[in-house]
CSV table of C-alpha atoms and ligand atoms in Angstrom, one decimal:
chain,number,residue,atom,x,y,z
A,11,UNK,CA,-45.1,-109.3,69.5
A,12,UNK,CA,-43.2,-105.8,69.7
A,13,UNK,CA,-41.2,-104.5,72.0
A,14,UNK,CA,-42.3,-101.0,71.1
A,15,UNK,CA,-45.3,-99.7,68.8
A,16,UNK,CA,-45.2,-96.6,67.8
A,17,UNK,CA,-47.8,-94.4,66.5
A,18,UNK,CA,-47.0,-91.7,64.4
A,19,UNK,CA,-44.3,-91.0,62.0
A,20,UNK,CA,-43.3,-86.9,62.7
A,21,UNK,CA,-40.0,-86.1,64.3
A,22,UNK,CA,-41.1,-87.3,67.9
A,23,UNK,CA,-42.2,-91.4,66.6
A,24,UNK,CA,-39.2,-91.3,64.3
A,25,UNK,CA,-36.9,-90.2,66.8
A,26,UNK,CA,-38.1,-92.9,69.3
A,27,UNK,CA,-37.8,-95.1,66.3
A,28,UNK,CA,-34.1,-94.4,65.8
A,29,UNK,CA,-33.4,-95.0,69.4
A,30,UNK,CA,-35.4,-98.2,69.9
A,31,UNK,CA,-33.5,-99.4,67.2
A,32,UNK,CA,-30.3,-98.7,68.5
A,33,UNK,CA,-30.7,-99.7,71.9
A,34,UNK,CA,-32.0,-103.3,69.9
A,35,UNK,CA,-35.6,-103.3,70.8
A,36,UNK,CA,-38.0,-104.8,67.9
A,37,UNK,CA,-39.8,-101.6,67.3
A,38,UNK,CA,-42.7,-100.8,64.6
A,39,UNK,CA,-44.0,-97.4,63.6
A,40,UNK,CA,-47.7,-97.1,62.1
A,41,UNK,CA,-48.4,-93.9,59.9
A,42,UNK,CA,-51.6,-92.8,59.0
A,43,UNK,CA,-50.3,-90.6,56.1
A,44,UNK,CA,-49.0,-91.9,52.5
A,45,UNK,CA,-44.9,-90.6,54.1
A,46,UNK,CA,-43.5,-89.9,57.2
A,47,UNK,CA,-42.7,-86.9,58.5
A,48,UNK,CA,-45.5,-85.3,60.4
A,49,UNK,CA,-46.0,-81.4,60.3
A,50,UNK,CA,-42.6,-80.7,58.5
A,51,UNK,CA,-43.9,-81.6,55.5
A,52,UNK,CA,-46.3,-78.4,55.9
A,53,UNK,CA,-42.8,-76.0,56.8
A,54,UNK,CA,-42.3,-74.2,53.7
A,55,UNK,CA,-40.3,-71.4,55.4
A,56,UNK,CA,-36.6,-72.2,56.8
A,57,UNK,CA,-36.1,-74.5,59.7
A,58,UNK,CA,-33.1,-73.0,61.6
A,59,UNK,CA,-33.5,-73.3,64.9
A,60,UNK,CA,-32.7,-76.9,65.2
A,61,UNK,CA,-29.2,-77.5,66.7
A,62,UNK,CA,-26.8,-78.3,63.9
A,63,UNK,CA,-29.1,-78.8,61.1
A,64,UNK,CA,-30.1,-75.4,58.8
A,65,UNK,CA,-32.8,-76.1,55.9
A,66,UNK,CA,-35.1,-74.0,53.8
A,67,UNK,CA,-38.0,-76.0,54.3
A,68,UNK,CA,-39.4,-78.7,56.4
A,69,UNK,CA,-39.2,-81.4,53.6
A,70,UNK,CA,-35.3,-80.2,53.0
A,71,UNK,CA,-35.0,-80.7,57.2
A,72,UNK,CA,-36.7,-84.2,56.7
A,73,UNK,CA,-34.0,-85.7,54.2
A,74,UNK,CA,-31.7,-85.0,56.3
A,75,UNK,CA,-33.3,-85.7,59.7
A,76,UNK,CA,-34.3,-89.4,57.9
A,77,UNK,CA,-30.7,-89.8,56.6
A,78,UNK,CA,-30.4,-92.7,59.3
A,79,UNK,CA,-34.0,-94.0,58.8
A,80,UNK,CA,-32.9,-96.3,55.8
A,81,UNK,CA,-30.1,-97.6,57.3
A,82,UNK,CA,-31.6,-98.4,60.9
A,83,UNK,CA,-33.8,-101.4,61.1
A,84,UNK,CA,-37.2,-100.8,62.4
A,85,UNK,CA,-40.6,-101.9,60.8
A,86,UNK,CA,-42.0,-98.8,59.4
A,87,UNK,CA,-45.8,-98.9,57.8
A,88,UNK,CA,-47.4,-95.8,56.2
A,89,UNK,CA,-51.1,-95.5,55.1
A,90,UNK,CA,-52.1,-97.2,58.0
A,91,UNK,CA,-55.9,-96.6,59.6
A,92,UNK,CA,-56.2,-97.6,63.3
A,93,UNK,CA,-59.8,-99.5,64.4
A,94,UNK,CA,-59.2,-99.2,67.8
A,95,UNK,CA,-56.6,-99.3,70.7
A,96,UNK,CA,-56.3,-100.8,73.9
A,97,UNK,CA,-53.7,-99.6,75.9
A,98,UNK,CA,-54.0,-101.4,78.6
A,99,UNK,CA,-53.4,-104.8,76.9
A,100,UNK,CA,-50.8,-103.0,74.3
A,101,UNK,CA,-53.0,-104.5,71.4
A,102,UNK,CA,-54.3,-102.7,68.4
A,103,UNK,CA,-56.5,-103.4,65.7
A,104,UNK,CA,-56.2,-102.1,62.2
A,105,UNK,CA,-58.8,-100.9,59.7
A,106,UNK,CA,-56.8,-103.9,57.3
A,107,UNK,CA,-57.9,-106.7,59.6
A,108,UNK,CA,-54.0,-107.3,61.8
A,109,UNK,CA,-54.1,-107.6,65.1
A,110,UNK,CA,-50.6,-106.0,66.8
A,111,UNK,CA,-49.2,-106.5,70.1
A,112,UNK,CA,-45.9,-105.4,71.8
A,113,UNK,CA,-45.1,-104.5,75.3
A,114,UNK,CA,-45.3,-100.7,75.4
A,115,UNK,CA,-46.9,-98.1,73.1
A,116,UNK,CA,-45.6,-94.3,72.2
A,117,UNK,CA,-48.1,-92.2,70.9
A,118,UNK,CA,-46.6,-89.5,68.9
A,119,UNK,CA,-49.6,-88.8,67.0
A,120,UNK,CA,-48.8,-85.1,67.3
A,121,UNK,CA,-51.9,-82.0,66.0
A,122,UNK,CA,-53.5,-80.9,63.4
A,123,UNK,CA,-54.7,-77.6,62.6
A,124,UNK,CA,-58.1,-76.3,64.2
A,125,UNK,CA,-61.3,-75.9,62.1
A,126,UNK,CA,-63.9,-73.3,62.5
A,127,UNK,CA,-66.7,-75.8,61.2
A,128,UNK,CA,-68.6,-73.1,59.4
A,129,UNK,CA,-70.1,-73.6,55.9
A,130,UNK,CA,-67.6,-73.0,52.7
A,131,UNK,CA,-64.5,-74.4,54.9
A,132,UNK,CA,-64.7,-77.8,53.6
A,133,UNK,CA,-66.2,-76.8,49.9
A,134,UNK,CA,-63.6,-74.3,49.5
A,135,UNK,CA,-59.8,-76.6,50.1
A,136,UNK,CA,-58.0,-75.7,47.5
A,137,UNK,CA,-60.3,-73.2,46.1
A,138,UNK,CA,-59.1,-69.9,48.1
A,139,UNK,CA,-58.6,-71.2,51.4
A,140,UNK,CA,-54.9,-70.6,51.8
A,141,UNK,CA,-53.3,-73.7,53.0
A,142,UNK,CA,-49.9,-72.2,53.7
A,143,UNK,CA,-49.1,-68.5,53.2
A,144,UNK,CA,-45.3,-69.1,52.8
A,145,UNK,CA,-46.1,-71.4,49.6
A,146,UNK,CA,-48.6,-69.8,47.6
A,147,UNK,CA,-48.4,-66.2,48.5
A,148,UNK,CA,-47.7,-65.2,45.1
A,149,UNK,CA,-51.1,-66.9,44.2
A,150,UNK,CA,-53.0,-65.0,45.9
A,151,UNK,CA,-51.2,-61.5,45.1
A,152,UNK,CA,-53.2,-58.8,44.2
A,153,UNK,CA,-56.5,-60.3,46.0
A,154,UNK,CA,-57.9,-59.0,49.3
A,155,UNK,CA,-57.9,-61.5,51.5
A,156,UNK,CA,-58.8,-62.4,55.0
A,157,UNK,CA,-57.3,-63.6,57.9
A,158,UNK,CA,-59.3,-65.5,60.7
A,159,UNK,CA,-57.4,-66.0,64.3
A,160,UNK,CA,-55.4,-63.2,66.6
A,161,UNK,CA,-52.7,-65.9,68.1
A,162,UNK,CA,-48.9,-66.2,66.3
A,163,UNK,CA,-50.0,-67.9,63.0
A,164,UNK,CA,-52.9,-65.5,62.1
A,165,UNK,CA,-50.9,-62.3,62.7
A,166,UNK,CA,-47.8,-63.6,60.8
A,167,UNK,CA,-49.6,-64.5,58.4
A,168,UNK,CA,-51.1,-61.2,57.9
A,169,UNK,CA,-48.3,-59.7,58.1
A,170,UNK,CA,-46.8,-62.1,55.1
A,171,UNK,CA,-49.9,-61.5,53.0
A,172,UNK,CA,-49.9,-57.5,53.2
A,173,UNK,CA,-46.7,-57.5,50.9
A,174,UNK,CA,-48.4,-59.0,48.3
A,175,UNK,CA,-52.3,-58.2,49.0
A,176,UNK,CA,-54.5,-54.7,48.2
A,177,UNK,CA,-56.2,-55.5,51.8
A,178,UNK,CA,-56.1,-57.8,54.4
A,179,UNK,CA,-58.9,-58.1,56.9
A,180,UNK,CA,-57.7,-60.0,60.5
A,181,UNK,CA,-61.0,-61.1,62.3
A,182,UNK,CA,-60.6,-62.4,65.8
A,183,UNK,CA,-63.4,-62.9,68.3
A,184,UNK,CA,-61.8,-61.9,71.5
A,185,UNK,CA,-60.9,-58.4,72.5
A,186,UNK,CA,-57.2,-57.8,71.9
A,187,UNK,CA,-54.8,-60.5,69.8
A,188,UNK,CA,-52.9,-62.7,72.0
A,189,UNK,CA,-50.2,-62.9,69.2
A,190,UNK,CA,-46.1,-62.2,70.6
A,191,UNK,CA,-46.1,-58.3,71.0
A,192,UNK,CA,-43.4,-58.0,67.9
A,193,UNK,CA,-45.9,-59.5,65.9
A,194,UNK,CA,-48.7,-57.0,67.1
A,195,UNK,CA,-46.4,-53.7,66.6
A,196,UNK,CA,-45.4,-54.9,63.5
A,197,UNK,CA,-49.4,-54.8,62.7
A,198,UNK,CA,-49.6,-51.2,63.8
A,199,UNK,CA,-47.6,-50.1,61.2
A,200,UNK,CA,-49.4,-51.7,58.2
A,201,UNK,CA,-52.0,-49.4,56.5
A,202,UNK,CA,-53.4,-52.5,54.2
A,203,UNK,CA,-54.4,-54.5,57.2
A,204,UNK,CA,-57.8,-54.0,59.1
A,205,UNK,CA,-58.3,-55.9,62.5
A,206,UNK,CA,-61.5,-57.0,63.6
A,207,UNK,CA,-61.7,-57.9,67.3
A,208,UNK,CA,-64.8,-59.8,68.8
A,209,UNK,CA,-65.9,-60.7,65.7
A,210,UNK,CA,-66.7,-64.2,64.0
A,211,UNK,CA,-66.6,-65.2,60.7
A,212,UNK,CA,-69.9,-67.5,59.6
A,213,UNK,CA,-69.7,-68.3,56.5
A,214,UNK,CA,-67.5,-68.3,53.4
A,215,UNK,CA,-69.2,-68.0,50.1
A,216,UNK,CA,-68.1,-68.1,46.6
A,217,UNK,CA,-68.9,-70.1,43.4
A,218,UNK,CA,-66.2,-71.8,42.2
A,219,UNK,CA,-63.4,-70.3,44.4
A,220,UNK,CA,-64.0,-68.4,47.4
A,221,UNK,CA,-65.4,-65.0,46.7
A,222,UNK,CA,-66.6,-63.3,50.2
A,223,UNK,CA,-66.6,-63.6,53.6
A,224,UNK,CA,-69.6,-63.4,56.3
A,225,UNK,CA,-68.4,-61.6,59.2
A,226,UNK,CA,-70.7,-60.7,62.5
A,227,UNK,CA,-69.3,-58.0,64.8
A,228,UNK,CA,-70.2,-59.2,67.9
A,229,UNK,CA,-72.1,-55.4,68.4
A,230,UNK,CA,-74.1,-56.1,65.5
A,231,UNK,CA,-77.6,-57.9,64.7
A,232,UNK,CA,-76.5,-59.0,61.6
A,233,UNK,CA,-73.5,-60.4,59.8
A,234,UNK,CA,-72.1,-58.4,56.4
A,235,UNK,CA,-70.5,-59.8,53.5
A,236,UNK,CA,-67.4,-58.3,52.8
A,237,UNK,CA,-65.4,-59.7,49.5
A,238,UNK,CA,-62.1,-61.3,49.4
A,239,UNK,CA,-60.6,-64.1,47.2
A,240,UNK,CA,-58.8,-65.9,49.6
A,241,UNK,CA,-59.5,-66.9,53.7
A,242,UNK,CA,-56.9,-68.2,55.6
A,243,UNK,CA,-57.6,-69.8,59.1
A,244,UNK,CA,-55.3,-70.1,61.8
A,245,UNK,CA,-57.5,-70.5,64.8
A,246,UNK,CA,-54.8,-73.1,66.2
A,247,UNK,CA,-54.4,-77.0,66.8
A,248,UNK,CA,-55.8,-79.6,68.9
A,249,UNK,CA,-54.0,-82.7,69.5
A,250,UNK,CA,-54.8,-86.4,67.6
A,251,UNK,CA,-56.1,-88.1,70.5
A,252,UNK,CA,-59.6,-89.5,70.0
A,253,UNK,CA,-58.5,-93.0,69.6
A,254,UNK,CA,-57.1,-92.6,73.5
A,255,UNK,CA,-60.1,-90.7,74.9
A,256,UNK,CA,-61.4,-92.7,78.0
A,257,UNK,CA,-58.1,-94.3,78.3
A,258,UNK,CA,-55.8,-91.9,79.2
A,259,UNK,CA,-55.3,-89.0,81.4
A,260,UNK,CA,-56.4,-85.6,79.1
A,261,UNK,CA,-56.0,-82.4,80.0
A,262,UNK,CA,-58.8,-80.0,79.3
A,263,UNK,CA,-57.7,-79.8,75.3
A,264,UNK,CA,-57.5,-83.1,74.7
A,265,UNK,CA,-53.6,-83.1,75.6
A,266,UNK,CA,-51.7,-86.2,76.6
A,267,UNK,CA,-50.9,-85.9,80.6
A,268,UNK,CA,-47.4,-87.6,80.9
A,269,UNK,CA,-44.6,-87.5,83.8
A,270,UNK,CA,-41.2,-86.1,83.2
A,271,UNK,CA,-40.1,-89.6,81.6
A,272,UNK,CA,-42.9,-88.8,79.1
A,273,UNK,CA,-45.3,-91.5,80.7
A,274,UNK,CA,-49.0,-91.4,80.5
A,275,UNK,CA,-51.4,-92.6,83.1
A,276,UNK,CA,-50.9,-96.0,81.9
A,277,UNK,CA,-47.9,-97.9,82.9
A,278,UNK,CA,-45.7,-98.5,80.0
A,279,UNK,CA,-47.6,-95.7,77.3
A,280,UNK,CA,-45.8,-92.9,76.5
A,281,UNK,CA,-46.7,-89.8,74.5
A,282,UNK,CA,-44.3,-87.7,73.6
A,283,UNK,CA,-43.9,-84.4,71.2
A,284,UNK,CA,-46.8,-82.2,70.0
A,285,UNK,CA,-49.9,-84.4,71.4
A,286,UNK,CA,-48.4,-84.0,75.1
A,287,UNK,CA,-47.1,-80.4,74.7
A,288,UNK,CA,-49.0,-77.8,74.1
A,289,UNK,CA,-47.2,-75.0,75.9
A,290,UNK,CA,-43.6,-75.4,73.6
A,291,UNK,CA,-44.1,-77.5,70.6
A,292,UNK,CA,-41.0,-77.8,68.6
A,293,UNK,CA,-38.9,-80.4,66.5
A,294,UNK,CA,-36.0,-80.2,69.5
A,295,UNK,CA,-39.1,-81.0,71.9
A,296,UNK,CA,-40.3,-83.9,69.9
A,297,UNK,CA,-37.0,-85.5,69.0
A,298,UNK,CA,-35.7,-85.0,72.7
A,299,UNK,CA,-38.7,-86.1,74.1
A,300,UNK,CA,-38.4,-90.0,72.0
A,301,UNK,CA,-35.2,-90.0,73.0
A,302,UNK,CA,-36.2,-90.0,76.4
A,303,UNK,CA,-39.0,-92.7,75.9
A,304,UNK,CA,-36.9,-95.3,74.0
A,305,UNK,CA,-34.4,-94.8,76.6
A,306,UNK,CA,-36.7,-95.3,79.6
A,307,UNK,CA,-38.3,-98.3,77.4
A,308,UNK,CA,-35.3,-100.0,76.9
A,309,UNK,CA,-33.9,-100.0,80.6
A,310,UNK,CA,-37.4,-100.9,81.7
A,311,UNK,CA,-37.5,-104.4,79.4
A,312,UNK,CA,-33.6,-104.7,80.3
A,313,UNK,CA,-34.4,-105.0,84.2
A,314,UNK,CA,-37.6,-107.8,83.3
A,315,UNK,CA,-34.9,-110.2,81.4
B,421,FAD,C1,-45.9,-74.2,59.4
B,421,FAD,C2,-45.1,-74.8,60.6
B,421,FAD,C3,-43.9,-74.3,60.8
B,421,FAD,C4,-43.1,-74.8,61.9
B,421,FAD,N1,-41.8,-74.3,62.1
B,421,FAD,C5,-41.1,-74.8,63.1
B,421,FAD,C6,-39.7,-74.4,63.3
B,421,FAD,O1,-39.2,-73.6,62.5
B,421,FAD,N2,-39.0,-75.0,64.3
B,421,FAD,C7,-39.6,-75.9,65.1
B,421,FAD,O2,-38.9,-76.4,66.0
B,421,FAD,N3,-40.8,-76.3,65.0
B,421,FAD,C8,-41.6,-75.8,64.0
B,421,FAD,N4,-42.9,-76.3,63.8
B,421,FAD,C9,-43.5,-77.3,64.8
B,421,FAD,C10,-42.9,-78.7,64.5
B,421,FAD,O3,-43.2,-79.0,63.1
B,421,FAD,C11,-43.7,-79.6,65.4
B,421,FAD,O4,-43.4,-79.3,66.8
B,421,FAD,C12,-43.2,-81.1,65.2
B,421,FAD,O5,-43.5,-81.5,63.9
B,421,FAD,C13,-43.9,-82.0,66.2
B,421,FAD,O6,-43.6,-83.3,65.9
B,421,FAD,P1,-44.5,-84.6,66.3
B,421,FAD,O7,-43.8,-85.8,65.8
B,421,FAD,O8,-44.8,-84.5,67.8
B,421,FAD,O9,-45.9,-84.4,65.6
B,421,FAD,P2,-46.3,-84.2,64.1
B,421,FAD,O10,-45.2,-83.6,63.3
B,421,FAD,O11,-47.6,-83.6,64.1
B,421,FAD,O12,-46.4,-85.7,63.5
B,421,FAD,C14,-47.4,-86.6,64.0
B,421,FAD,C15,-47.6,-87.7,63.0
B,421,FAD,O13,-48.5,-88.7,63.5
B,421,FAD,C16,-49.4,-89.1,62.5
B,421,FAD,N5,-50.7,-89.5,63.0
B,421,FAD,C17,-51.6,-88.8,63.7
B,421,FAD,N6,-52.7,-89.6,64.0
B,421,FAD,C18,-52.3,-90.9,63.7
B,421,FAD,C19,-53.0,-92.1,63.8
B,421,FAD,N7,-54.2,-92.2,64.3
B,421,FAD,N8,-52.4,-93.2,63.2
B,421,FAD,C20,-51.2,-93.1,62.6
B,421,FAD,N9,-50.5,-92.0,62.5
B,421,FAD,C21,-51.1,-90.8,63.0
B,421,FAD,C22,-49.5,-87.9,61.6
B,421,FAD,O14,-50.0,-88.2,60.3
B,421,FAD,C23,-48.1,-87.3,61.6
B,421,FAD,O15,-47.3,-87.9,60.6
B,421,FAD,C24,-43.7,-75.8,62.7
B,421,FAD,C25,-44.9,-76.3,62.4
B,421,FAD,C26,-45.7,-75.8,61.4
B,421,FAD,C27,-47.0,-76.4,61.1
């Protein structure tokens, strides 16, 4: 029996990790990936907004950030595979056959990135679908390439790619880009880049590597095939909370609905970071908001003694 499972290993569950430990509450942290670290292990540009801590990349950030993880003394297990969870009792089941219980749960399962769910997306990972523009730019210099989203990520990434790209093509299906205006009038002034609004990409093709892309203009009767060696698709995240639907309050997205202690609408279940925040996700947010959980946990099983 725990006093605190945590699921999730990013900044948020590690954070809440660190602080259960110090306040002296047996504490376990289940990871479905082979290392923690969440989405900073995806950064490959420079973390620098992070009070007191400047690094190049995510994975620079996370050596630091887990400095204290070795030394503090929590159970941490990676590779793990949920079955199912009851939040109500506190008890979860694992793929592996355990059984665990403790006395409150943190969900800090955080997002993953959106998918389109069109044919090529799947076939073509690591085959011209760009994974992250800041890494493997220079791969794909000298190839047109195209784009699919109009928030933050798609037109930064355009913007990134038309340094090193003959063309980039930015397809969005609604009218006009709801990227951060810099981002937009810093698109103006690129000749390379061609926007498409209210259109939809259908299909990406290719042989071994991706070689075109199917577009339909939302004016049109039929798509076109327009060629590019490389797709990149930033059509946002949705939150990791389909082990929790039916169980907890969602909001329309799928987001954990929690109270300003970073509750849920079960007594003792808290979500914090990413999966309960979609307006301001950050590393600051996460981290502050398992502070906030541990601390609230630990005063809570304080007062039952
Ligand atoms: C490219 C990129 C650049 C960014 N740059 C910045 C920046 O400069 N500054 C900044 O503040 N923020 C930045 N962010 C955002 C920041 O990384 C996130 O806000 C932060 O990582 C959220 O932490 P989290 O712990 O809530 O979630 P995550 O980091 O998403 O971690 C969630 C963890 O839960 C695990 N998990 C999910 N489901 C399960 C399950 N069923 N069982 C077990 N484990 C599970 C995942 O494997 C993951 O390890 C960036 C993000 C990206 C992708």
């Amino acid at each position: 029996m725990y006093d605190v499972l945590i699921i999730g290993a990013g900044p948020a569950g590690i954070s809440a990790a660190l602080w259960c430990d110090e306040l002296g509450r047996e504490t376990l942290v289940l990871e479905q990936s082979e290392q923690p670290g969440g989405q900073l292990l995806s950064i490959y540009g420079a973390v620098e907004d992070y009070p007191g801590v400047r690094a190049s990349n995510g994975r620079e950030f996370l050596e630091r950030f887990s400095e204290r993880v070795s030394e503090a003394d929590f159970d941490l297990w990676t590779q793990v595979e949920i079955e199912s969870v009851d939040l109500k009792t506190k008890r979860v089941a694992l793929r592996s056959g355990e059984q665990l219980h403790s006395i409150s749960i943190i969900i800090a399962t955080g997002v993953r990135r959106r998918q389109l769910g069109i044919p090529g997306e799947k076939e073509f990972v690591g085959k011209g679908i760009i994974q992250s523009v800041n890494r493997d730019r220079n791969e794909f210099a000298g190839r047109d390439v195209c784009v699919i989203g109009g928030g933050d990520a798609a037109v930064e990434n355009a913007l990134l790619l038309a340094d090193v790209c003959p063309t980039v093509t930015l397809v969005h299906r609604r009218k006009t880009l709801r990227a951060r205006p810099t981002f937009v009038q810093k698109l103006q002034g690129q000749h390379c880049i061609t926007v498409f609004p209210e259109s939809v990409v259908t299909r990406i093709l290719g042989s071994d590597t991706v070689e075109a892309v199917e577009i339909l203009r939302r004016d049109a009767l039929k798509p076109f095939q327009m060629a590019v060696g490389g797709v990149a698709i930033r059509i946002g995240v949705e939150p990791n909370t389909e082990h929790f639907h039916e169980q907890l309050q969602l909001d329309d997205e799928g987001y954990a609905i929690v109270t300003s202690q970073h509750e849920t609408s079960v007594t003792n279940v808290f979500a914090i970071g990413d999966v309960s925040n979609p307006l301001a996700p950050t590393i600051s947010g996460a981290t502050g908001a398992g502070a906030t959980a541990a601390k609230v946990i630990a005063t809570r099983l304080h007062s039952r003694r």
